[in-house]
Short mmCIF file of C-alpha atoms and ligand atoms in Angstrom, two decimals:
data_model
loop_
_atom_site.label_atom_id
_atom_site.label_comp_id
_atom_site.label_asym_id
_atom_site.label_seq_id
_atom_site.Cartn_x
_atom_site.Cartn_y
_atom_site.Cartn_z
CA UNK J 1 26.78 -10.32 5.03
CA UNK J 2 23.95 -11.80 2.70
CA UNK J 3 23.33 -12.15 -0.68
CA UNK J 4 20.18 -9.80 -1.47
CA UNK J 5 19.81 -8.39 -4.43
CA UNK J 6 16.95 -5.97 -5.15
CA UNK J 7 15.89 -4.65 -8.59
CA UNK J 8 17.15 -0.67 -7.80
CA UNK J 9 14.77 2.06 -10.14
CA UNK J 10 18.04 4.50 -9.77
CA UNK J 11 20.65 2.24 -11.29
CA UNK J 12 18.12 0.01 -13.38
CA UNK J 13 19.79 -2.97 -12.33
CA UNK J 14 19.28 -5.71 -9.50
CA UNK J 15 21.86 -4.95 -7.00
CA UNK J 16 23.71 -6.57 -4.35
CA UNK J 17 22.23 -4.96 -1.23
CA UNK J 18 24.82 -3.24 0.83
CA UNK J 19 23.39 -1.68 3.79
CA UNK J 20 25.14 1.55 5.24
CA UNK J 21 24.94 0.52 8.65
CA UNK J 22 24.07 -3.46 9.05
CA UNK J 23 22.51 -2.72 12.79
CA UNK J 24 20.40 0.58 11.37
CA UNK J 25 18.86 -0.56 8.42
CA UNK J 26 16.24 2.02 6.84
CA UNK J 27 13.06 1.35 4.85
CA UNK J 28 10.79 4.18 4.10
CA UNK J 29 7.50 3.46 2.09
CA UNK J 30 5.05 5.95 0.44
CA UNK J 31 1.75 5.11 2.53
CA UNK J 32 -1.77 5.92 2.13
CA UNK J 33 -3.70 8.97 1.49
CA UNK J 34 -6.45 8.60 3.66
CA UNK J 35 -9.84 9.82 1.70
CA UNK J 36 -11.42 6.77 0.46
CA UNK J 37 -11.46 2.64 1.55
CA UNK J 38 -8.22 1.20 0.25
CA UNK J 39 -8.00 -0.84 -2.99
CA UNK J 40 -6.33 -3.74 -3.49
CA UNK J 41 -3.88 -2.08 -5.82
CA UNK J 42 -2.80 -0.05 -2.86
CA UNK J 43 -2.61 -3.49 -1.02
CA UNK J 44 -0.37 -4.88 -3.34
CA UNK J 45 2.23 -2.34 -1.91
CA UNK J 46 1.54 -2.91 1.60
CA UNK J 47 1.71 -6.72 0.72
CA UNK J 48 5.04 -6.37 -1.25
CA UNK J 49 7.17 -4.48 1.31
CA UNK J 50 5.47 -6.47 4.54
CA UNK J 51 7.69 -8.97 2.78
CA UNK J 52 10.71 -7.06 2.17
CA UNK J 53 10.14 -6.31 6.02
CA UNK J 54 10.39 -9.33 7.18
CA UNK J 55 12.82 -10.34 4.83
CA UNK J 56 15.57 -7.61 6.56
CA UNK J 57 14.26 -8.73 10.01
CA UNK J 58 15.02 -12.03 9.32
CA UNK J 59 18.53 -10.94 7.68
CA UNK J 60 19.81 -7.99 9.99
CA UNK J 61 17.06 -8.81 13.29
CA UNK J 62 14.05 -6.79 14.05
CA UNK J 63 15.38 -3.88 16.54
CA UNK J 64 18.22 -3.49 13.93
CA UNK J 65 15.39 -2.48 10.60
CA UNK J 66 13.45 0.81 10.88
CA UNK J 67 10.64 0.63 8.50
CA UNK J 68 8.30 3.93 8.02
CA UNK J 69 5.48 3.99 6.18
CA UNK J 70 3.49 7.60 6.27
CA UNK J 71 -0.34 8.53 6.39
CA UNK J 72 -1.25 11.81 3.99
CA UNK J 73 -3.60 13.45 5.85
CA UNK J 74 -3.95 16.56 4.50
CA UNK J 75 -3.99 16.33 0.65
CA UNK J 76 -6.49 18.11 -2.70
CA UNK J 77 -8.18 14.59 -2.54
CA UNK J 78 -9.23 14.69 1.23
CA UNK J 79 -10.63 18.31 0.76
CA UNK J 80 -12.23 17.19 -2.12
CA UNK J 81 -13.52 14.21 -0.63
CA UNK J 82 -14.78 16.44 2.78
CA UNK J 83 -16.98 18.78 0.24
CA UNK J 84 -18.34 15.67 -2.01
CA UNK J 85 -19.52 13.67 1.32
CA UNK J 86 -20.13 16.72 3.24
CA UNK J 87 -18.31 15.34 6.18
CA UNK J 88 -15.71 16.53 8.23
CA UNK J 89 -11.67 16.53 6.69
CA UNK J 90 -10.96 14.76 10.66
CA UNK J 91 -14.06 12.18 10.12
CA UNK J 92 -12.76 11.35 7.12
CA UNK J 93 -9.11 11.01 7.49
CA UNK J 94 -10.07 8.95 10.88
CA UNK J 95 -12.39 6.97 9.52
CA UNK J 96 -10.04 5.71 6.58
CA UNK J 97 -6.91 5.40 8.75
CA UNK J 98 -9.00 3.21 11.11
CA UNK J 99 -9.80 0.84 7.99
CA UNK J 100 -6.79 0.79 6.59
CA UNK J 101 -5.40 -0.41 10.09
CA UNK J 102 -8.22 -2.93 10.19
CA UNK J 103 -7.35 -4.79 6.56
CA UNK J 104 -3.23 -4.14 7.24
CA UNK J 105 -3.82 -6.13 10.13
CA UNK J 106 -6.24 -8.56 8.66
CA UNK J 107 -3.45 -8.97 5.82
CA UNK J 108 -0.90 -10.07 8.17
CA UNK J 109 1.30 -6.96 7.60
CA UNK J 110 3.60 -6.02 10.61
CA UNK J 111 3.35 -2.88 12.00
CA UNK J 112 6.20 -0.58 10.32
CA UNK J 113 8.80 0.76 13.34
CA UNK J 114 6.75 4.60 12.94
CA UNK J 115 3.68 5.77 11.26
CA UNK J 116 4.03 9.35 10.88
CA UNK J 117 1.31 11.81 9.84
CA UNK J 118 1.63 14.85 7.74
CA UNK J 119 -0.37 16.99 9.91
CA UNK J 120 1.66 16.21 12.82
CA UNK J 121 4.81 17.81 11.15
CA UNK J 122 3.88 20.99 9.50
CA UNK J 123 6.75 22.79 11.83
CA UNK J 124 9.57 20.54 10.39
CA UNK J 125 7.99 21.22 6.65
CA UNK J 126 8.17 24.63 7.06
CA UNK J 127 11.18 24.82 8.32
CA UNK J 128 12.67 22.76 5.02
CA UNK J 129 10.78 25.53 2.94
CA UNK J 130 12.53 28.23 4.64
CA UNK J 131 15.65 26.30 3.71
CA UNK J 132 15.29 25.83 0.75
CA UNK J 133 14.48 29.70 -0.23
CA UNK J 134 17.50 30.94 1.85
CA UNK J 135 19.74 28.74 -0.20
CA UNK J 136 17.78 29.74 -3.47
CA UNK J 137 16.30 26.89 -4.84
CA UNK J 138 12.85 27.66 -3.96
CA UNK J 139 10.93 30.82 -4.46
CA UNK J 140 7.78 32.77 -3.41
CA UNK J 141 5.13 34.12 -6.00
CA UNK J 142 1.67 34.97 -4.47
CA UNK J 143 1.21 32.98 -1.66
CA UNK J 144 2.81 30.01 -3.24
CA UNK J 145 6.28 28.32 -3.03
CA UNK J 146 7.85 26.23 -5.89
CA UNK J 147 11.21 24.61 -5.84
CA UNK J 148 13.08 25.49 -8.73
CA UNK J 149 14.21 22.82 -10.88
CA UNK J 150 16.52 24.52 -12.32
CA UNK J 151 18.98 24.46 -9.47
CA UNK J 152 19.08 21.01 -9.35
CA UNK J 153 21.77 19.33 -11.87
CA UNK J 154 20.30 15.63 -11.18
CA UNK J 155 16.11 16.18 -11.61
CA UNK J 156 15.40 13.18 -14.13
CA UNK J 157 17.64 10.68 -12.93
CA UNK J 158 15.64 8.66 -11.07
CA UNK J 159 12.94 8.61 -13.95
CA UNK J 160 15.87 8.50 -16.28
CA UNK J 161 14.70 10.90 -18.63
CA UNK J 162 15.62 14.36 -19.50
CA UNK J 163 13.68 17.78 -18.76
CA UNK J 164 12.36 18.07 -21.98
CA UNK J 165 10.73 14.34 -22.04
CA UNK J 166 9.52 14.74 -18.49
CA UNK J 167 7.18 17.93 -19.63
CA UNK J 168 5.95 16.11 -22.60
CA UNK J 169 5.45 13.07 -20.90
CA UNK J 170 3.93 13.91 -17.49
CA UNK J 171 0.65 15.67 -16.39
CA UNK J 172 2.60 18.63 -15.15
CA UNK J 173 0.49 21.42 -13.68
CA UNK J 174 0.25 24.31 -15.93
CA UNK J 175 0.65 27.63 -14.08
CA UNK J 176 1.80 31.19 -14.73
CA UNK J 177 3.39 31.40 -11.18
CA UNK J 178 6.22 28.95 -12.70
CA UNK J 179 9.38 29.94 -13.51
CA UNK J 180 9.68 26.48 -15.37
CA UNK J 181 6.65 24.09 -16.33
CA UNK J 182 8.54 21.36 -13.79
CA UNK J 183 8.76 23.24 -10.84
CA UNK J 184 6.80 22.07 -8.27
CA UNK J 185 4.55 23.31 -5.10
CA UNK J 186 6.04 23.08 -1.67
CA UNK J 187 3.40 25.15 0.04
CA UNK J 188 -0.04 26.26 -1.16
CA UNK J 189 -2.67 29.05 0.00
CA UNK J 190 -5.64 27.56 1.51
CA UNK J 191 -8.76 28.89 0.95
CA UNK J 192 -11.30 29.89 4.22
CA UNK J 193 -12.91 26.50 4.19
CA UNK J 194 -9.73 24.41 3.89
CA UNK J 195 -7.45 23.12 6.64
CA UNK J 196 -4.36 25.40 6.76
CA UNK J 197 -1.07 26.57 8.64
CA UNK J 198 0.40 29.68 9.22
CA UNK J 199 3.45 30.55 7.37
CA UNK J 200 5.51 33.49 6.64
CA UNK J 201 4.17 32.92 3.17
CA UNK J 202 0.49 33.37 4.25
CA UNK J 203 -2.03 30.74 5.75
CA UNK J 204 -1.66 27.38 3.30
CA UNK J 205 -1.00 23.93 3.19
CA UNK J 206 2.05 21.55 2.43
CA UNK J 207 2.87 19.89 -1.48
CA UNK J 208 2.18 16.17 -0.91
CA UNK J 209 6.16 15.62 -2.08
CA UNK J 210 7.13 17.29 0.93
CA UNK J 211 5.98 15.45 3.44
CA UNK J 212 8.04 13.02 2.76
CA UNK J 213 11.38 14.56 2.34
CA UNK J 214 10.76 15.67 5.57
CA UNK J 215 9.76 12.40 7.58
CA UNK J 216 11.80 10.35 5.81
CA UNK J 217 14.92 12.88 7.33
CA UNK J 218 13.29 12.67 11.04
CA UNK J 219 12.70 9.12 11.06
CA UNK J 220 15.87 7.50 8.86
CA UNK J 221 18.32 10.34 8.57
CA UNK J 222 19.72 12.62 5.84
CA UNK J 223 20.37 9.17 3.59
CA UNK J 224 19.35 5.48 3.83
CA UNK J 225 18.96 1.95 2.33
CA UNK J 226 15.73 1.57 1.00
CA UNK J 227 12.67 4.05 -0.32
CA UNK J 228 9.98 1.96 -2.04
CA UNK J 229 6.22 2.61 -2.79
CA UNK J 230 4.57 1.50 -6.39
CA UNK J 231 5.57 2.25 -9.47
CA UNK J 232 3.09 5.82 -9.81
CA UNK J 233 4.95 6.75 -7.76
CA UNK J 234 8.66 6.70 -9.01
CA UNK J 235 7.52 10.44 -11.33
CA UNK J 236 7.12 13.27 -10.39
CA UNK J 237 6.41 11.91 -6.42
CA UNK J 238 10.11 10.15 -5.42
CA UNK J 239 11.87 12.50 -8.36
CA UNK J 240 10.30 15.44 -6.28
CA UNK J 241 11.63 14.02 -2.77
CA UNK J 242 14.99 13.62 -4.53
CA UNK J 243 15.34 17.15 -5.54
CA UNK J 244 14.08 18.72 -2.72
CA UNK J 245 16.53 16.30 0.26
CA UNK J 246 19.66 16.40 -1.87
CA UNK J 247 19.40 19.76 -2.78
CA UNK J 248 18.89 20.64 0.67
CA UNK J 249 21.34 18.54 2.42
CA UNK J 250 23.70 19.14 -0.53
CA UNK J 251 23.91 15.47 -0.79
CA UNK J 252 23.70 13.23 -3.97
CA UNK J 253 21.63 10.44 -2.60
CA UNK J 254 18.81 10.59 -0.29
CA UNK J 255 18.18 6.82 -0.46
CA UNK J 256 20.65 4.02 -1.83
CA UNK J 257 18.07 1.53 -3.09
CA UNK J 258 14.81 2.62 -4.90
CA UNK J 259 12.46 -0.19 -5.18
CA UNK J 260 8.77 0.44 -6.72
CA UNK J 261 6.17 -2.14 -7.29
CA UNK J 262 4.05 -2.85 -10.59
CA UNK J 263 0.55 -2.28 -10.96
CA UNK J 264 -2.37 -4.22 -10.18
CA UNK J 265 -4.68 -4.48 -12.81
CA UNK J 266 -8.33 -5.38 -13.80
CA UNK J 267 -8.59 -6.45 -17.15
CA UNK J 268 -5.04 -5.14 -18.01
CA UNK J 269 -6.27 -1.80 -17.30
CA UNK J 270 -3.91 -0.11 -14.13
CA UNK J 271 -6.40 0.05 -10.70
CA UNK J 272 -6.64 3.10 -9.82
CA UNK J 273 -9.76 5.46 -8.10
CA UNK J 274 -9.52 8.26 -10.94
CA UNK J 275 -10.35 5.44 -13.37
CA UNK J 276 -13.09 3.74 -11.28
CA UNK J 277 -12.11 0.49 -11.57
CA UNK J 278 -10.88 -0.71 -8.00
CA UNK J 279 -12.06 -3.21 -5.66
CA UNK J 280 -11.34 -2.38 -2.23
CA UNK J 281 -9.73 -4.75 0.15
CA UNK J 282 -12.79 -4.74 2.97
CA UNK J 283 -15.24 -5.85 -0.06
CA UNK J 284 -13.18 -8.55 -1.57
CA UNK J 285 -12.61 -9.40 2.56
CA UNK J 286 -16.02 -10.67 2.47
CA UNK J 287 -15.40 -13.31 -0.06
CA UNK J 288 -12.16 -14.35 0.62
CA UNK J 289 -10.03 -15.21 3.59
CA UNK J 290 -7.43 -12.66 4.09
CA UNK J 291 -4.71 -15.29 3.32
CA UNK J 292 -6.08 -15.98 0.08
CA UNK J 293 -5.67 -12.33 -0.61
CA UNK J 294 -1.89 -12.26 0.47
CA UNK J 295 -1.49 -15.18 -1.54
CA UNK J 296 -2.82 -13.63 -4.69
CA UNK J 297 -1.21 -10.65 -3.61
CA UNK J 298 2.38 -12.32 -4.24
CA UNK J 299 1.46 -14.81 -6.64
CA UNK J 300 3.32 -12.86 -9.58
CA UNK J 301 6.67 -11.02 -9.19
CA UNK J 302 6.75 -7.70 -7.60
CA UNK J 303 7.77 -5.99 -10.28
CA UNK J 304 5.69 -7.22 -13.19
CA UNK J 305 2.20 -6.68 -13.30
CA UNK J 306 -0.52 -8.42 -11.79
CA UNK J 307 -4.17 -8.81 -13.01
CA UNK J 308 -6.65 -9.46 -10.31
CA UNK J 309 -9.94 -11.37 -11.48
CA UNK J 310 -11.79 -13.97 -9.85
CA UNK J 311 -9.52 -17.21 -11.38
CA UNK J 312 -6.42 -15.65 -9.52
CA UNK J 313 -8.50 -15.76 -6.54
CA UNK J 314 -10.31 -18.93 -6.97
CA UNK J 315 -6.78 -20.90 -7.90
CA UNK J 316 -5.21 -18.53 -4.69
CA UNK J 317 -8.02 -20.41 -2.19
CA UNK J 318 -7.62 -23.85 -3.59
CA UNK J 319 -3.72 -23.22 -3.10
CA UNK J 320 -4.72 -22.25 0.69
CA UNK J 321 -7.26 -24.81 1.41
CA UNK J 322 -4.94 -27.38 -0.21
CA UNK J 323 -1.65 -26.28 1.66
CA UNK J 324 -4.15 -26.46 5.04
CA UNK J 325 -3.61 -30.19 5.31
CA UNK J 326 -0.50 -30.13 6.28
CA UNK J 327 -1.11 -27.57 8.80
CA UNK J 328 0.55 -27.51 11.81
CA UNK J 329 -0.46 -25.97 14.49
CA UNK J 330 2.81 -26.18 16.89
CA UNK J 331 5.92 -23.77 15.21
CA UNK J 332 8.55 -26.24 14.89
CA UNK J 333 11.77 -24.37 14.06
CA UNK J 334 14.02 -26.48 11.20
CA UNK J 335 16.99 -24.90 8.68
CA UNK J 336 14.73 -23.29 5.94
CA UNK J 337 17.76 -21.55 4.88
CA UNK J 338 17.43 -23.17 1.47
CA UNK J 339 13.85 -22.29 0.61
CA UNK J 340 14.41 -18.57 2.52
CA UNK J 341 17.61 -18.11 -0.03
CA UNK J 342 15.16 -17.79 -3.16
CA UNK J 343 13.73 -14.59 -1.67
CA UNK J 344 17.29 -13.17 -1.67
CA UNK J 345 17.18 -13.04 -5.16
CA UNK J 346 14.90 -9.94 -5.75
CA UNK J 347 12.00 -11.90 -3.51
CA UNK J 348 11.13 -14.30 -6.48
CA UNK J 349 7.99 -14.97 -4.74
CA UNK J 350 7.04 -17.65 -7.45
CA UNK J 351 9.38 -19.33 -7.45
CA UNK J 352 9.04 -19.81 -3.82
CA UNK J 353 5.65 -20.88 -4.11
CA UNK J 354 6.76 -23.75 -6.36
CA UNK J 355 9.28 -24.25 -3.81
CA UNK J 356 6.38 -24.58 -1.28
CA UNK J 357 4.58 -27.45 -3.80
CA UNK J 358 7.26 -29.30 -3.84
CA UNK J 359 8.13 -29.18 0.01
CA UNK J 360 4.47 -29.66 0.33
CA UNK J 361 4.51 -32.76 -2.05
CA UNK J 362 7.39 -34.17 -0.06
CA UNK J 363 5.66 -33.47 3.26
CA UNK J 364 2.65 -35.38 2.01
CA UNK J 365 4.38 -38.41 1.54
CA UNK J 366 4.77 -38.44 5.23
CA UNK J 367 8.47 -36.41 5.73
CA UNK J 368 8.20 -35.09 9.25
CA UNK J 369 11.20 -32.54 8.35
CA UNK J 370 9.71 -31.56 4.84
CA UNK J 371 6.41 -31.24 6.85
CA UNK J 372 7.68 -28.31 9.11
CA UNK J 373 9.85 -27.20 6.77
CA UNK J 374 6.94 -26.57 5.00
CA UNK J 375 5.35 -24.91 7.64
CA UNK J 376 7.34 -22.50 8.54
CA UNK J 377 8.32 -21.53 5.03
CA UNK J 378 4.32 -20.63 4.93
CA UNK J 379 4.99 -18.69 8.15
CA UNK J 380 7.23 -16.82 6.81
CA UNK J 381 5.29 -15.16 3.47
CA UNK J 382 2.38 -14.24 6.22
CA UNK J 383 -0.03 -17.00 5.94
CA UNK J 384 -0.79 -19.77 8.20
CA UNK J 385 -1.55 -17.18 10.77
CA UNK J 386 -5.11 -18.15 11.80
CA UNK J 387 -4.98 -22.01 13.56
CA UNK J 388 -7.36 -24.41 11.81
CA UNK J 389 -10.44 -24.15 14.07
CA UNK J 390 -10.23 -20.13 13.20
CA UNK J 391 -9.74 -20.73 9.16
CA UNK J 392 -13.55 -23.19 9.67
CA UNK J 393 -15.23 -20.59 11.33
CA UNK J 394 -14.35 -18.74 8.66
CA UNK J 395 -15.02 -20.95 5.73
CA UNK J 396 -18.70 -21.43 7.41
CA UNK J 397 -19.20 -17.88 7.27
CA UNK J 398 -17.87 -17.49 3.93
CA UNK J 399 -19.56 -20.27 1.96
CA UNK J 400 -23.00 -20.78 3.80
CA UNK J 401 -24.21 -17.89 1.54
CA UNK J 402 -22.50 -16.41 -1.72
CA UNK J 403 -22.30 -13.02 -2.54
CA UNK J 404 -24.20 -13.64 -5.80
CA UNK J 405 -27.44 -14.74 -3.93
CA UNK J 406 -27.19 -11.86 -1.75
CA UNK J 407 -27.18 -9.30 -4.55
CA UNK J 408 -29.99 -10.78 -6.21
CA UNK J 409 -31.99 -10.60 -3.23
CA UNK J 410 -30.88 -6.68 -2.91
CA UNK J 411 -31.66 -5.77 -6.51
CA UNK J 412 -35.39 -7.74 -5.82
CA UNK J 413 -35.83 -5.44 -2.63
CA UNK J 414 -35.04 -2.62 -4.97
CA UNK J 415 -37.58 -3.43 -7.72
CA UNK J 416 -40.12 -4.00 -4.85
CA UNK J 417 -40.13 -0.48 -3.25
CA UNK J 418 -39.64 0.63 -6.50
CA UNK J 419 -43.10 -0.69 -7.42
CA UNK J 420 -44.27 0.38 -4.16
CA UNK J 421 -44.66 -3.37 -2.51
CA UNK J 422 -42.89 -2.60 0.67
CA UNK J 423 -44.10 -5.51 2.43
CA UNK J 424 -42.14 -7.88 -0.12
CA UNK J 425 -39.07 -5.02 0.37
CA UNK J 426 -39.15 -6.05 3.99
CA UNK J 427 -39.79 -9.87 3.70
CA UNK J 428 -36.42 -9.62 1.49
CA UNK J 429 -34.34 -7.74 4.18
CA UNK J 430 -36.02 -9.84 7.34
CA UNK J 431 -35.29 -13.21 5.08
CA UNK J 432 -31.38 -11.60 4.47
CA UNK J 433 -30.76 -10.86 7.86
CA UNK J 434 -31.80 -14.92 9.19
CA UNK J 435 -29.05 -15.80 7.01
CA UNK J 436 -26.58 -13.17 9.04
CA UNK J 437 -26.28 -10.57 6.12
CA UNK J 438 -27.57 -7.06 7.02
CA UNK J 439 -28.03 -4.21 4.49
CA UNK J 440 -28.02 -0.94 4.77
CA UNK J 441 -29.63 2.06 2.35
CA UNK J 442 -26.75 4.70 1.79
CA UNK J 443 -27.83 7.74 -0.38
CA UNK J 444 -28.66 5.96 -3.88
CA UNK J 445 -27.06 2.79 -3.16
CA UNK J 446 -27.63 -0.36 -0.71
CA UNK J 447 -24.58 -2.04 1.03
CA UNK J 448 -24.95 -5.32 2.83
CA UNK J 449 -22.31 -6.46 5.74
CA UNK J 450 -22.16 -9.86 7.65
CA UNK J 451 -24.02 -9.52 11.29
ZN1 ZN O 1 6.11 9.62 -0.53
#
């Protein structure tokens, strides 16, 4: 028995976390939808629950915590994606899986216990639809099936507002197939072009709420500990997964703790695609060490929001190169139980990192404990992965040139073959790629990459 407490969006309160069974712990997160690079907004989640993760390993042991995190592969924004870029729906879904595996790994994230796709279980999916018309709380009007919110006593809980406030304060899809302006899509008719399934209902595609209903179920069971993903997410998404499991399984919880993150923000503005104001993790990857990232990343409290602008960053590497010092390259183990016990409290991640000032303050005054103390609390947040020798290859590839001087040099190509002076165009790109930076022309736009 511990003392966690997580802040719980179902009760609105920090609770005491009580797993159901201490050697089966379940975590299911909301994970990408694969259609464009990942932002760091999105990596904020990923960031957030890599920590819860190794917060219930480190409480319960690894092979007792099951932690899913799902990839949307079939989804509007994919197909829309596919016909905008003219590429293949597989190329693309591929493609942005591989690169979201590339910066979760270059983020330190553990792999989560299963990484289920929604194209891999269509069956399953269907077979929820059927049950949910046979027990009459979903229907069929013209190819399409809706789950009827009117079946279910609880819809709203989880958002903690009525039916009425939920239509007048959501985006809710208007359509004269509803029986009620809430009711949402399980299954959709594709059209020729689009990826789609055969159903008894005609040749469609899955709602994006479904999927996880269903993979939560395969992977975690009919009810467990934790569901978590960011705070978008909590209306209509996790509402939606709540109807449709309970009222299924004729249960009244699907998961006992619902834990969402806040948003990222530029400017105090939310990051999000729709409103074009993301940076995504591979560009700000060539400015900053990954660490520096993850540091920023967890700099503010989960649940409040976080801006992201260059001083976080800048004050997030001095932090790193600072705490560097007292690297240590050997993993001593010593009782860290002390610092480790201020994550239990709803993973106040800063105060931890004042905790890690002051044990680094200590250790500088030449306290062998405080040293690995100090160490392994750094360890144990995800940073200090990369051995000293690594972090200055690094640093030499990431300060011999800035970014600034590179884009300069770009937008002076441009204006050259612009003006027709090719020659200068080329001295530009020969002179970029001495210094290891190579750029490429996409469509309207030129992109540069380290060699
Ligand atoms: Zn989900």
């Amino acid at each position: 028995m511990t003392n966690l407490q997580i802040s719980n969006s179902l009760t609105r309160s920090k609770d005491l976390f009580k797993p159901i069974d201490p050697k089966k712990i379940g975590m299911y997160v909301c994970g990408p939808t694969v259609y464009a690079d990942p932002h760091v907004g999105n990596g904020r989640s990923i960031v957030v629950f890599d920590l819860l993760y190794r917060v219930l390993i480190k409480i319960y042991g690894r092979t007792n915590v099951s932690y899913v995190r799902n990839i949307t592969d079939v989804d509007d924004k994919i197909i829309e994606a596919s016909k905008q870029l003219n590429l293949p729906i597989d190329k693309i879904t591929s493609d942005i899986t591989n690169i979201f595996h590339k910066n979760t790994k270059e983020l330190n994230c553990l792999t989560p216990t299963f990484e289920p796709k929604a194209t891999e279980h269509i069956k399953e999916m269907i077979e929820m639809i059927n049950s949910l018309i046979k027990k009459k709380l979903a229907y069929v009007n013209q190819g399409h099936v809706y789950f009827l919110i009117s079946e279910f006593k609880n819809y709203g809980k989880l958002a903690n507002k009525n039916l009425e406030e939920l239509v007048s304060g959501s985006r809710v899809e208007v359509s004269k197939l509803k029986k009620n302006p809430l009711d949402f899509i399980l299954w959709k008719p594709a059209l020729e072009d689009e990826p789609g399934w055969d159903s008894s209902w005609g040749r469609g595609r899955p709602g994006w709420h479904l999927e996880c209903s269903v993979m939560s179920e395969k992977y975690l069971g009919k009810k467990f500990d934790i569901h978590g993903g960011g705070l978008d997410l909590l209306f209509p998404h996790h509402e939606n997964e709540i109807a449709q499991s309970c009222s299924n399984n004729s249960s009244e919880v699907l998961a006992n703790y619902w834990v969402h993150n806040g948003f990222l923000t530029m400017k105090k503005e939310k990051m999000s695609k729709s409103l074009g104001n993301i940076e995504t993790i591979t560009e700000v990857l060539k400015r900053y060490n990954a660490q520096v990232i993850r540091i920023a990343l967890l700099s503010a409290h989960y649940k409040q929001p976080l801006d992201w602008n260059e001083t976080l960053l800048e004050q997030s590497k001095t932090t790193l190169e600072k705490w560097y010092e007292l690297y240590d390259e050997k993993e001593i183990k010593t009782d860290s139980s002390e610092t480790f016990s201020i994550l239990l409290d709803d993973l106040n991640t800063p105060k931890y990192f004042a905790k890690l000032h002051e044990l680094f303050n200590s250790a500088s005054k030449g306290n062998k404990n405080k040293k690995n103390e100090f160490n392994e609390a750094c360890r144990f947040i995800g940073i200090f992965n990369e051995n000293k020798a690594a972090l200055k290859e690094r640093k030499k590839l990431f300060s011999t040139i800035e970014e600034k001087y590179i884009l300069e040099k770009i937008e002076a190509r441009i204006q050259a073959r612009k003006s027709g002076n090719y020659k200068l165009a080329d001295k530009i790109r020969d002179e970029l790629l001495k210094n290891g930076i190579v750029i490429e022309d996409k469509q309207n736009k030129t992109e540069w990459k380290y060699k």
